[in-house]
Coordinates of C-alpha atoms in Angstrom, one line a residue:
M74 CA 0.0 0.0 0.2
T75 CA 1.1 3.8 -0.9
F76 CA 1.2 6.2 1.4
T77 CA 1.7 9.9 0.6
T78 CA 1.1 12.7 2.6
R79 CA -2.3 15.2 2.4
P80 CA -3.0 18.9 2.2
T81 CA -4.1 21.2 4.8
L82 CA -6.8 22.6 4.2
H83 CA -8.2 25.9 4.3
G84 CA -11.3 28.0 4.3
T85 CA -14.2 30.6 6.3
F86 CA -17.0 28.3 6.5
G87 CA -16.6 25.0 8.4
M88 CA -13.8 22.4 8.6
V89 CA -14.2 19.0 9.4
S90 CA -11.3 16.1 10.0
S91 CA -12.2 12.8 11.4
T92 CA -11.0 9.2 10.8
H93 CA -13.2 7.9 8.1
W94 CA -14.2 10.4 4.9
L95 CA -18.0 9.4 5.0
A96 CA -18.1 10.7 8.4
S97 CA -16.1 13.4 7.8
Q98 CA -18.6 14.1 4.5
A99 CA -21.6 13.9 6.3
A100 CA -20.7 16.0 9.0
M101 CA -19.8 19.0 6.3
G102 CA -22.9 18.6 4.8
I103 CA -25.0 19.0 7.9
L104 CA -22.8 22.4 8.1
E105 CA -23.9 23.0 4.4
R106 CA -27.1 22.6 5.3
G107 CA -27.0 25.7 8.2
G108 CA -25.8 23.5 11.2
N109 CA -23.3 24.9 13.5
A110 CA -20.2 22.8 14.8
F111 CA -22.6 20.3 17.1
D112 CA -24.5 19.2 14.7
A113 CA -21.9 18.4 12.5
A114 CA -19.7 16.5 15.3
V115 CA -23.1 14.5 16.7
T116 CA -24.1 13.2 13.0
A117 CA -20.4 12.2 12.0
G118 CA -20.6 10.8 15.8
F119 CA -23.2 8.6 14.5
V120 CA -22.0 7.7 11.5
L121 CA -18.9 6.6 13.1
H122 CA -20.3 4.3 15.0
V123 CA -21.8 2.3 11.5
V124 CA -18.7 3.0 9.5
E125 CA -15.5 2.0 11.5
P126 CA -17.8 -0.4 14.4
H127 CA -14.0 -2.8 14.8
L128 CA -13.8 0.9 16.4
N129 CA -16.1 2.3 18.1
G130 CA -20.2 1.8 18.7
P131 CA -23.0 2.8 20.1
G132 CA -22.4 0.4 23.7
G133 CA -19.1 2.5 24.1
E134 CA -18.2 6.6 25.0
V135 CA -17.5 9.5 24.4
P136 CA -15.3 11.9 26.2
A137 CA -14.9 15.5 23.9
I138 CA -13.8 19.1 24.6
V139 CA -15.8 21.8 23.1
A140 CA -15.6 25.9 23.3
T141 CA -18.9 28.2 22.0
A142 CA -18.5 31.1 19.3
R143 CA -20.2 33.1 22.7
D144 CA -18.2 31.6 25.3
R145 CA -15.0 30.1 24.3
T146 CA -14.0 29.1 27.7
P147 CA -13.6 25.1 27.3
K148 CA -16.0 22.7 28.6
V149 CA -16.2 18.6 28.8
L150 CA -18.7 16.8 28.1
C151 CA -18.2 13.4 29.6
G152 CA -19.8 10.5 27.9
Q153 CA -18.1 7.9 29.9
G154 CA -20.2 5.6 31.7
P155 CA -19.8 4.1 34.9
A156 CA -19.6 0.5 36.5
P157 CA -23.0 -0.6 36.8
A158 CA -24.1 -1.1 40.1
G159 CA -23.6 -5.3 40.3
A160 CA -19.6 -4.4 39.5
T161 CA -18.3 -5.4 42.9
I162 CA -14.7 -6.1 43.1
A163 CA -16.3 -8.8 45.6
H164 CA -18.2 -10.0 42.5
F165 CA -15.7 -10.3 40.2
R166 CA -13.0 -12.5 42.9
S167 CA -15.9 -14.6 43.7
L168 CA -15.3 -15.8 40.2
G169 CA -11.7 -16.5 40.6
M170 CA -10.5 -12.9 38.5
E171 CA -7.5 -11.3 39.7
L172 CA -8.4 -9.3 36.2
I173 CA -11.4 -7.8 35.0
P174 CA -11.4 -9.9 31.6
G175 CA -10.9 -7.8 28.3
S176 CA -13.8 -8.7 26.4
G177 CA -17.6 -9.9 27.0
P178 CA -20.5 -8.5 28.7
L179 CA -18.7 -9.1 32.2
A180 CA -16.4 -5.8 30.9
A181 CA -19.1 -4.0 30.6
A182 CA -19.9 -0.4 31.7
V183 CA -23.1 1.1 31.5
P184 CA -22.9 2.6 27.7
G185 CA -22.3 6.5 27.9
A186 CA -21.8 7.8 24.2
V187 CA -25.4 7.5 22.8
D188 CA -27.0 9.8 25.9
A189 CA -23.3 12.1 25.4
W190 CA -24.4 12.7 21.9
L191 CA -27.8 13.4 22.2
L192 CA -26.8 16.4 24.2
L193 CA -26.6 18.2 21.0
R194 CA -29.8 19.9 22.6
D195 CA -27.2 22.4 24.6
H196 CA -25.6 23.6 21.7
G197 CA -26.8 22.6 18.4
T198 CA -29.7 24.1 16.4
L199 CA -30.5 21.0 13.4
S200 CA -33.5 18.3 14.4
L201 CA -32.6 15.0 15.8
E202 CA -33.8 13.3 12.6
D203 CA -31.7 15.4 10.3
V204 CA -28.8 14.9 12.0
L205 CA -28.9 11.1 12.5
E206 CA -30.4 10.5 9.0
P207 CA -27.1 10.2 7.3
A208 CA -26.6 6.7 10.2
I209 CA -29.3 5.5 8.9
G210 CA -29.0 5.6 5.5
Y211 CA -25.8 3.5 5.7
A212 CA -26.7 1.2 8.2
G213 CA -30.1 0.7 6.6
A214 CA -28.7 0.9 3.2
G215 CA -25.4 0.1 3.4
H216 CA -21.4 1.4 3.3
P217 CA -18.3 -0.1 1.8
L218 CA -16.5 -1.7 4.2
V219 CA -13.0 -0.9 5.1
A220 CA -10.8 -3.4 4.9
R221 CA -10.4 -3.7 8.4
V222 CA -13.5 -4.2 9.1
G223 CA -13.2 -7.5 8.1
D224 CA -9.5 -8.7 9.2
T225 CA -11.0 -7.8 12.9
V226 CA -13.9 -10.6 12.3
D227 CA -11.5 -12.8 10.8
A228 CA -10.0 -12.3 14.0
V229 CA -12.9 -13.6 16.2
R230 CA -14.6 -15.8 13.6
S231 CA -13.9 -19.0 15.5
L232 CA -15.5 -16.6 18.8
F233 CA -18.4 -15.5 16.7
E234 CA -19.0 -19.4 15.3
E235 CA -18.3 -20.9 18.9
H236 CA -19.7 -19.0 21.8
W237 CA -21.3 -15.2 20.2
P238 CA -24.0 -17.1 17.9
T239 CA -25.7 -13.1 18.0
S240 CA -22.8 -11.5 15.9
A241 CA -21.9 -14.8 14.1
Q242 CA -25.6 -13.9 12.7
L243 CA -24.1 -10.2 12.2
W244 CA -21.1 -10.2 10.9
L245 CA -20.2 -14.1 9.2
R246 CA -22.9 -13.7 6.3
D247 CA -22.5 -17.0 4.5
G248 CA -20.0 -18.0 6.9
K249 CA -17.4 -15.3 6.0
P250 CA -16.2 -12.5 7.2
P251 CA -17.1 -9.1 4.9
A252 CA -15.0 -7.9 2.3
A253 CA -13.1 -5.1 2.0
G254 CA -15.1 -2.9 -0.3
E255 CA -18.0 -5.3 0.2
L256 CA -21.4 -3.0 0.4
F257 CA -22.6 -3.7 4.4
T258 CA -26.2 -3.3 6.1
N259 CA -26.9 -3.3 9.9
P260 CA -30.9 -3.3 9.6
A261 CA -31.0 -3.3 13.5
Y262 CA -29.2 -0.9 14.1
A263 CA -30.9 1.3 11.7
R264 CA -34.2 0.4 13.3
T265 CA -32.7 1.2 16.4
L266 CA -31.8 4.5 15.2
Q267 CA -35.2 5.4 13.3
R268 CA -37.4 4.0 16.9
L269 CA -35.0 6.9 18.3
V270 CA -36.1 9.4 15.7
D271 CA -40.1 8.2 15.7
A272 CA -39.8 8.8 19.8
G273 CA -38.8 12.0 19.0
R274 CA -41.6 12.8 16.8
A275 CA -44.2 11.5 18.8
A276 CA -43.0 14.6 21.5
G277 CA -44.1 16.7 19.5
A278 CA -42.5 19.6 17.0
D279 CA -40.4 21.2 20.3
R280 CA -36.8 20.6 19.2
E281 CA -35.0 19.6 22.5
A282 CA -38.5 18.0 23.4
Q283 CA -37.7 15.5 20.4
I284 CA -34.1 15.2 21.7
E285 CA -35.4 14.6 25.3
A286 CA -37.2 11.6 24.0
A287 CA -35.3 10.7 22.3
R288 CA -33.0 9.8 25.9
R289 CA -36.2 8.3 27.4
A290 CA -36.6 5.6 24.9
W291 CA -32.8 4.4 24.7
G292 CA -32.0 5.1 29.0
H293 CA -35.6 4.8 29.7
G294 CA -37.2 2.8 27.0
F295 CA -36.5 0.1 24.6
V296 CA -33.1 0.0 24.6
A297 CA -33.1 -0.1 28.3
E298 CA -34.6 -2.8 28.2
A299 CA -33.1 -4.7 25.8
I300 CA -29.9 -4.9 26.8
D301 CA -31.2 -5.7 30.3
R302 CA -32.3 -9.2 29.0
F303 CA -29.5 -9.9 26.8
S304 CA -27.3 -8.6 29.5
R305 CA -28.4 -11.5 31.8
Q306 CA -27.0 -14.3 29.6
P307 CA -23.7 -15.9 29.6
F308 CA -21.3 -15.3 26.7
Q309 CA -17.9 -16.7 26.6
D310 CA -15.3 -13.8 27.6
S311 CA -11.1 -13.6 27.7
S312 CA -11.4 -15.5 30.9
G313 CA -11.9 -18.5 29.3
R314 CA -15.5 -18.8 30.8
P315 CA -18.6 -17.8 30.2
H316 CA -20.3 -15.0 32.4
A317 CA -22.9 -13.0 32.3
G318 CA -23.0 -9.4 32.1
L319 CA -23.8 -6.8 35.2
V320 CA -25.1 -4.1 32.8
T321 CA -29.0 -3.7 33.9
G322 CA -32.2 -1.5 33.3
A323 CA -31.6 0.4 36.2
D324 CA -28.3 2.0 35.3
L325 CA -29.1 3.0 32.4
A326 CA -32.3 4.6 33.6
G327 CA -29.5 6.0 36.0
Y328 CA -26.8 7.4 34.0
S329 CA -26.7 11.0 32.4
A330 CA -23.6 12.1 31.0
T331 CA -22.3 15.5 32.5
W332 CA -20.9 18.9 31.4
E333 CA -17.8 19.1 33.1
E334 CA -14.8 21.5 33.6
P335 CA -11.8 20.7 31.9
V336 CA -8.4 20.5 33.6
T337 CA -5.9 23.2 31.7
L338 CA -2.0 24.0 31.9
D339 CA -0.6 27.2 31.0
W340 CA 2.2 26.5 28.6
H341 CA 4.2 28.6 26.5
G342 CA 1.7 31.4 26.6
H343 CA -1.0 28.2 25.0
T344 CA -4.1 26.8 27.3
V345 CA -3.8 23.7 26.9
A346 CA -7.4 21.2 28.3
K347 CA -7.8 18.0 28.4
T348 CA -10.3 16.0 30.2
G349 CA -11.0 15.3 34.1
F350 CA -8.3 13.1 36.1
W351 CA -11.1 10.4 35.8
G352 CA -9.4 10.0 32.4
Q353 CA -5.7 9.9 31.4
G354 CA -6.0 13.3 29.5
P355 CA -4.1 15.2 32.5
V356 CA -0.8 13.1 31.5
L357 CA 0.2 15.3 29.1
L358 CA -0.2 18.0 31.4
E359 CA 2.1 16.8 33.8
T360 CA 4.6 15.6 30.5
L361 CA 4.7 19.5 29.2
A362 CA 5.5 20.6 32.8
L363 CA 7.8 18.2 32.8
L364 CA 10.0 19.5 30.3
D365 CA 9.9 22.8 30.7
A366 CA 11.5 22.2 34.2
L367 CA 14.3 20.5 32.4
D368 CA 15.5 23.8 30.7
D369 CA 16.7 22.9 27.9
P370 CA 15.0 23.8 24.2
A371 CA 16.9 19.7 23.1
A372 CA 13.7 18.4 24.6
Y373 CA 10.7 19.5 23.0
D374 CA 12.2 18.6 19.5
P375 CA 10.7 15.1 18.5
G376 CA 13.7 14.7 15.4
T377 CA 15.8 14.4 17.7
A378 CA 17.6 11.4 19.7
A379 CA 18.1 14.6 22.8
G380 CA 14.4 15.4 22.0
I381 CA 12.7 11.4 22.3
H382 CA 14.6 10.6 24.6
A383 CA 13.5 13.3 27.1
Q384 CA 9.9 13.0 25.6
A385 CA 9.6 9.6 26.2
E386 CA 11.4 9.4 29.9
A387 CA 8.8 12.7 30.8
L388 CA 5.9 10.2 29.4
K389 CA 7.1 7.5 31.7
L390 CA 6.9 9.4 34.8
A391 CA 3.7 11.1 33.8
F392 CA 2.1 7.6 32.7
A393 CA 3.8 6.2 37.1
D394 CA 1.5 8.9 38.5
R395 CA -1.4 7.4 36.5
E396 CA -1.0 4.9 38.1
A397 CA -1.1 5.8 41.1
W398 CA -3.0 9.0 41.5
F399 CA -5.7 9.1 38.6
G400 CA -9.0 7.7 39.2
D401 CA -12.7 9.1 39.8
G402 CA -11.8 9.9 43.2
D403 CA -10.0 11.9 45.5
V404 CA -6.9 13.1 42.9
P405 CA -4.2 15.6 43.9
A406 CA -4.6 17.3 40.9
K407 CA -3.0 20.7 41.5
T408 CA 0.2 20.0 42.8
L409 CA 0.9 17.3 40.3
L410 CA 0.3 19.8 37.1
S411 CA 2.7 22.7 40.1
P412 CA 6.2 23.5 38.0
E413 CA 7.6 22.9 42.0
Y414 CA 6.3 19.2 41.6
A415 CA 7.6 18.9 37.9
R416 CA 10.9 20.0 38.6
E417 CA 11.7 17.4 41.5
R418 CA 10.1 14.4 39.4
A419 CA 12.0 16.1 36.6
G420 CA 15.4 15.4 38.6
L421 CA 14.7 11.5 37.8
M422 CA 15.5 11.5 34.4
R423 CA 19.1 10.7 33.4
Q424 CA 20.9 10.1 30.5
R425 CA 19.8 6.1 30.5
A426 CA 16.8 5.0 29.6
S427 CA 14.5 4.2 32.6
M428 CA 13.0 0.4 33.6
Q429 CA 11.2 1.5 36.0
L430 CA 7.7 2.7 36.9
R431 CA 8.2 5.8 39.6
P432 CA 5.3 7.5 41.1
G433 CA 5.7 10.6 43.1
H434 CA 4.8 11.6 46.1
P435 CA 2.7 14.5 45.2
E436 CA 1.9 16.4 49.2
G437 CA 3.9 13.8 51.0
R438 CA 1.5 11.0 50.0
R439 CA 2.4 7.6 49.8
P440 CA 1.8 5.9 46.5
R441 CA 0.4 2.6 45.9
L442 CA 0.6 0.4 42.8
P443 CA -1.3 -2.6 42.2
A444 CA 0.1 -5.5 43.3
Y445 CA -0.7 -6.9 40.0
V446 CA 1.5 -4.1 37.9
R447 CA 3.9 -4.2 41.3
R448 CA 4.4 -8.5 39.6
S449 CA 4.5 -7.6 36.1
A450 CA 6.9 -4.8 35.8
G451 CA 9.3 -6.9 34.7
R452 CA 7.7 -9.6 32.7
R453 CA 7.8 -8.6 28.7
A454 CA 4.9 -8.5 26.6
D455 CA 4.6 -10.0 23.1
L456 CA 4.7 -7.0 20.1
V457 CA 1.4 -5.8 19.2
D458 CA 1.6 -6.0 15.4
P459 CA 1.5 -1.8 15.0
T460 CA 1.3 -2.3 10.9
T461 CA -2.1 0.0 10.7
G462 CA -2.6 1.7 13.6
E463 CA -5.9 0.2 14.7
P464 CA -5.9 -2.1 17.1
T465 CA -4.5 -5.7 17.4
V466 CA -7.6 -7.7 18.4
Q467 CA -6.8 -11.3 19.6
A468 CA -9.3 -14.2 19.0
D469 CA -10.6 -14.2 21.9
G470 CA -12.2 -10.5 21.2
V471 CA -9.6 -8.9 23.4
T472 CA -8.1 -5.8 21.7
R473 CA -5.5 -3.4 21.9
G474 CA -4.8 -0.2 19.7
D475 CA -6.6 3.1 17.7
T476 CA -10.2 4.2 18.2
C477 CA -11.7 7.2 16.1
H478 CA -12.2 10.5 16.1
V479 CA -14.2 13.7 14.8
D480 CA -13.1 17.4 15.4
V481 CA -15.2 20.4 14.0
V482 CA -15.0 24.0 13.7
D483 CA -17.7 26.3 11.8
R484 CA -17.8 29.9 10.8
W485 CA -19.1 31.2 14.0
G486 CA -16.7 30.0 15.7
N487 CA -18.2 27.1 17.7
M488 CA -15.6 24.1 18.0
I489 CA -15.2 20.6 19.1
S490 CA -12.8 17.5 20.1
A491 CA -14.3 14.3 20.1
T492 CA -13.1 11.0 20.6
P493 CA -15.9 8.2 20.7
S494 CA -14.4 4.4 21.4
G495 CA -15.5 1.4 22.9
G496 CA -18.3 -0.8 22.2
W497 CA -16.4 -2.6 18.9
L498 CA -18.3 -5.1 17.1
Q499 CA -15.1 -7.8 19.4
S500 CA -15.9 -6.5 22.3
S501 CA -19.1 -8.3 23.5
P502 CA -22.2 -10.0 21.4
T503 CA -24.1 -8.9 19.3
I504 CA -27.6 -7.7 20.9
P505 CA -30.0 -8.5 18.0
E506 CA -33.0 -6.2 18.4
L507 CA -30.6 -3.3 18.8
G508 CA -28.0 -4.3 15.9
F509 CA -24.8 -3.7 18.5
P510 CA -22.6 -5.5 21.2
L511 CA -22.0 -3.7 25.0
G512 CA -18.6 -2.3 25.6
S513 CA -15.5 -3.8 27.6
R514 CA -14.4 -0.5 29.6
L515 CA -14.5 -2.1 32.9
Q516 CA -11.5 -3.7 32.1
M517 CA -9.6 -0.5 33.6
F518 CA -10.4 -0.7 36.9
W519 CA -8.4 -3.2 39.2
L520 CA -9.7 -5.7 42.0
E521 CA -8.2 -4.4 44.4
E522 CA -9.7 -2.1 47.0
G523 CA -7.7 1.5 48.1
L524 CA -6.2 2.5 44.9
A525 CA -6.8 4.9 42.2
S526 CA -8.9 2.7 40.3
S527 CA -9.9 0.4 42.5
L528 CA -13.4 -1.2 40.9
A529 CA -17.2 0.2 42.6
P530 CA -20.4 1.0 41.8
G531 CA -20.5 4.1 39.6
R532 CA -16.9 5.2 39.5
R533 CA -15.6 6.0 35.8
P534 CA -13.2 3.6 34.9
R535 CA -10.2 5.5 34.1
T536 CA -10.5 5.7 30.4
T537 CA -7.4 6.2 28.2
L538 CA -9.4 8.1 25.2
S539 CA -8.3 12.2 25.4
P540 CA -9.4 15.2 23.0
T541 CA -7.5 17.5 23.6
M542 CA -8.5 21.8 23.0
V543 CA -5.7 24.6 23.2
H544 CA -6.8 27.9 23.7
R545 CA -3.9 30.8 22.4
D546 CA -4.3 34.6 23.9
G547 CA -8.2 33.0 24.2
E548 CA -9.0 31.3 21.0
P549 CA -9.2 27.9 20.7
A550 CA -6.4 26.1 18.3
W551 CA -6.5 22.5 19.5
H552 CA -4.5 18.9 18.0
T553 CA -5.4 15.7 19.5
T554 CA -4.8 12.4 19.5
S555 CA -5.1 8.8 20.9
L556 CA -2.6 7.2 23.2
P557 CA -2.3 3.3 23.8
G558 CA -3.5 2.3 27.2
S559 CA -4.7 0.0 29.9
F560 CA -6.3 -2.9 28.0
Y561 CA -6.4 -6.4 29.1
P562 CA -4.0 -8.5 29.7
R563 CA -2.6 -4.9 31.7
D564 CA 1.3 -5.4 30.0
I565 CA 4.1 -4.0 30.8
E566 CA 7.2 -3.2 28.6
P567 CA 10.4 -1.7 30.7
G568 CA 12.3 0.9 27.6
V569 CA 10.1 -0.1 24.7
L570 CA 9.8 2.9 22.0
M571 CA 8.1 1.7 19.2
M572 CA 9.2 4.2 16.3
E573 CA 8.6 4.3 12.8
D574 CA 11.5 3.5 10.1
R575 CA 11.4 7.0 8.4
L576 CA 13.5 7.8 11.4
D577 CA 17.0 8.5 11.0
E578 CA 19.3 5.7 11.2
D579 CA 22.0 8.1 13.4
V580 CA 19.1 8.9 15.7
L581 CA 18.0 5.0 16.2
A582 CA 21.5 4.4 17.2
T583 CA 21.9 6.6 19.3
L584 CA 18.5 6.0 21.1
R585 CA 19.8 2.4 21.6
G586 CA 23.2 3.8 23.5
Y587 CA 20.6 5.8 25.3
G588 CA 19.3 1.9 26.4
H589 CA 15.9 2.5 25.1
E590 CA 14.8 -0.8 23.1
V591 CA 13.5 0.2 19.8
R592 CA 11.1 -1.7 18.0
L593 CA 10.3 -0.7 14.6
S594 CA 7.1 -0.6 12.3
G595 CA 6.5 0.4 8.9
S596 CA 6.7 4.1 7.6
W597 CA 2.9 5.2 8.1
S598 CA 1.9 2.8 10.8
L599 CA 1.9 4.4 14.7
G600 CA -1.7 5.1 15.4
R601 CA -3.8 8.6 13.6
L602 CA -4.4 12.2 14.0
C603 CA -7.0 14.6 13.1
A604 CA -7.2 18.1 13.6
V605 CA -9.2 21.5 13.3
T606 CA -7.2 25.5 13.6
R607 CA -9.4 29.1 13.5
D608 CA -6.9 32.4 13.3
P609 CA -9.2 34.3 15.7
A610 CA -7.1 37.1 13.7
T611 CA -8.6 36.4 10.2
G612 CA -11.3 34.3 11.3
V613 CA -9.3 31.2 9.0
L614 CA -10.4 27.9 9.0
A615 CA -7.4 24.6 8.8
A616 CA -7.7 21.2 8.8
G617 CA -5.8 18.5 8.3
A618 CA -6.0 14.2 8.9
N619 CA -3.0 12.2 8.2
A620 CA -2.6 9.7 6.2
R621 CA -2.0 6.4 8.5
G622 CA -4.8 4.2 8.3
M623 CA -5.6 5.4 4.8
Q624 CA -8.9 6.6 6.0
G625 CA -9.2 9.7 8.4
Y626 CA -10.3 12.4 6.0
A627 CA -10.4 16.2 6.6
C628 CA -13.2 18.3 4.0
G629 CA -14.4 22.2 4.0
R630 CA -14.0 25.3 2.5

């Protein structure tokens, strides 16, 4: 496959960048019809459920960061569902488990993506029918599948055939995985979306009333009822044994996506905004603070051995703090991002690559790491094939890798960065009457009391999803990427740097000399990136999507 670079687009009307061209174009179509950035992002989000089902789905989650044209202060939309009421450490321990499985209904959190997208009510302008029309069309009439979907289905074919018959019925038609470019339909999901639209219509002509009616149909009505029934059935998961799920209709009824304040860092004239410490987003902020504490301009250069080394070592320290301190609870947030703490932590960085997991002592607190991590710190995992920047999928449905993303900016200056994920086709058996599975986000909790991310009912798992918004002089201009996270079986690879082979050989040799274990992948293989910007002085908008995976696309005018 030949990879090419793509131009940065410029215009003044509107810009979209997402990880699939159909989602980008559907969102652009909404802008052309007079919708704003939030209408367009919701459209793209529901299309991504259809066209990238191996990376996200309605049973998953979505965090987003938004800035409106009227109030440029960033806000976080949290669509990360919590652990259901029945998800206790005692329950999993009674099943003989040390880790929560990486696939199957037992690993499902309360689905949060759809309720979050339906908060279109607060900032959008178009009707629910308008924004769902493209996804209903692609699910009902069909869309050409990207090759990776069929590859994913093929990887879990035996699981579907032997243990998940409802998934086999949807994805193994005529006994074969779907081929690249095949026109694929998901009539059950099209009907689910249409029923949400119909519930809205029945509520009358008021736009907000229609959206609220659709939210009730999801969280209190036919969707919640179907999930409740299906979740009670046992299916094999990555533990090798069958288990029923824990998500109930009551869990869905008790859930609502929320608006929250972001965590921010002022950095070189910019304000970088991330989601809260319930996710790993602030890892970026701590990493930037650590690099500043080095007081070495060379640390910022990503093309030199010195820069790569400094950034890798800073990330190790920040991720160690994530493991010890980040979670949906009491976090020493102010200290973790303070210059004083950054200077203390930066003092640990040496010319040699560290092989240790070294969390700090913010506010004099003693860090606590999971026993599983302490035992596993020296154990090396098998190399994960990074050939496309999309998930590596095992035969039992365990998935590690990339996810989806969508960015939109409109002519009025509204902006949104959203990272939908979870609920992918290989995470859990398909719920036949709904056309989608639940997710597996509970796997990011620990089954040990007293940790920052210990499992408890109602807590949000420490998600790896990490949208970003950057303000300069009070105006938003942002950049977003996805990072690999804490997926089952929670492997640790001390000292490993995965790198594209386009880097200069002298740089690679120097990094090896520093003690890094350098593993090479293809020239355009690691991760995907989408971005949009707005120049406040001129009103000029820009967008771009890199070539990795050969399906992300930007459009605009």
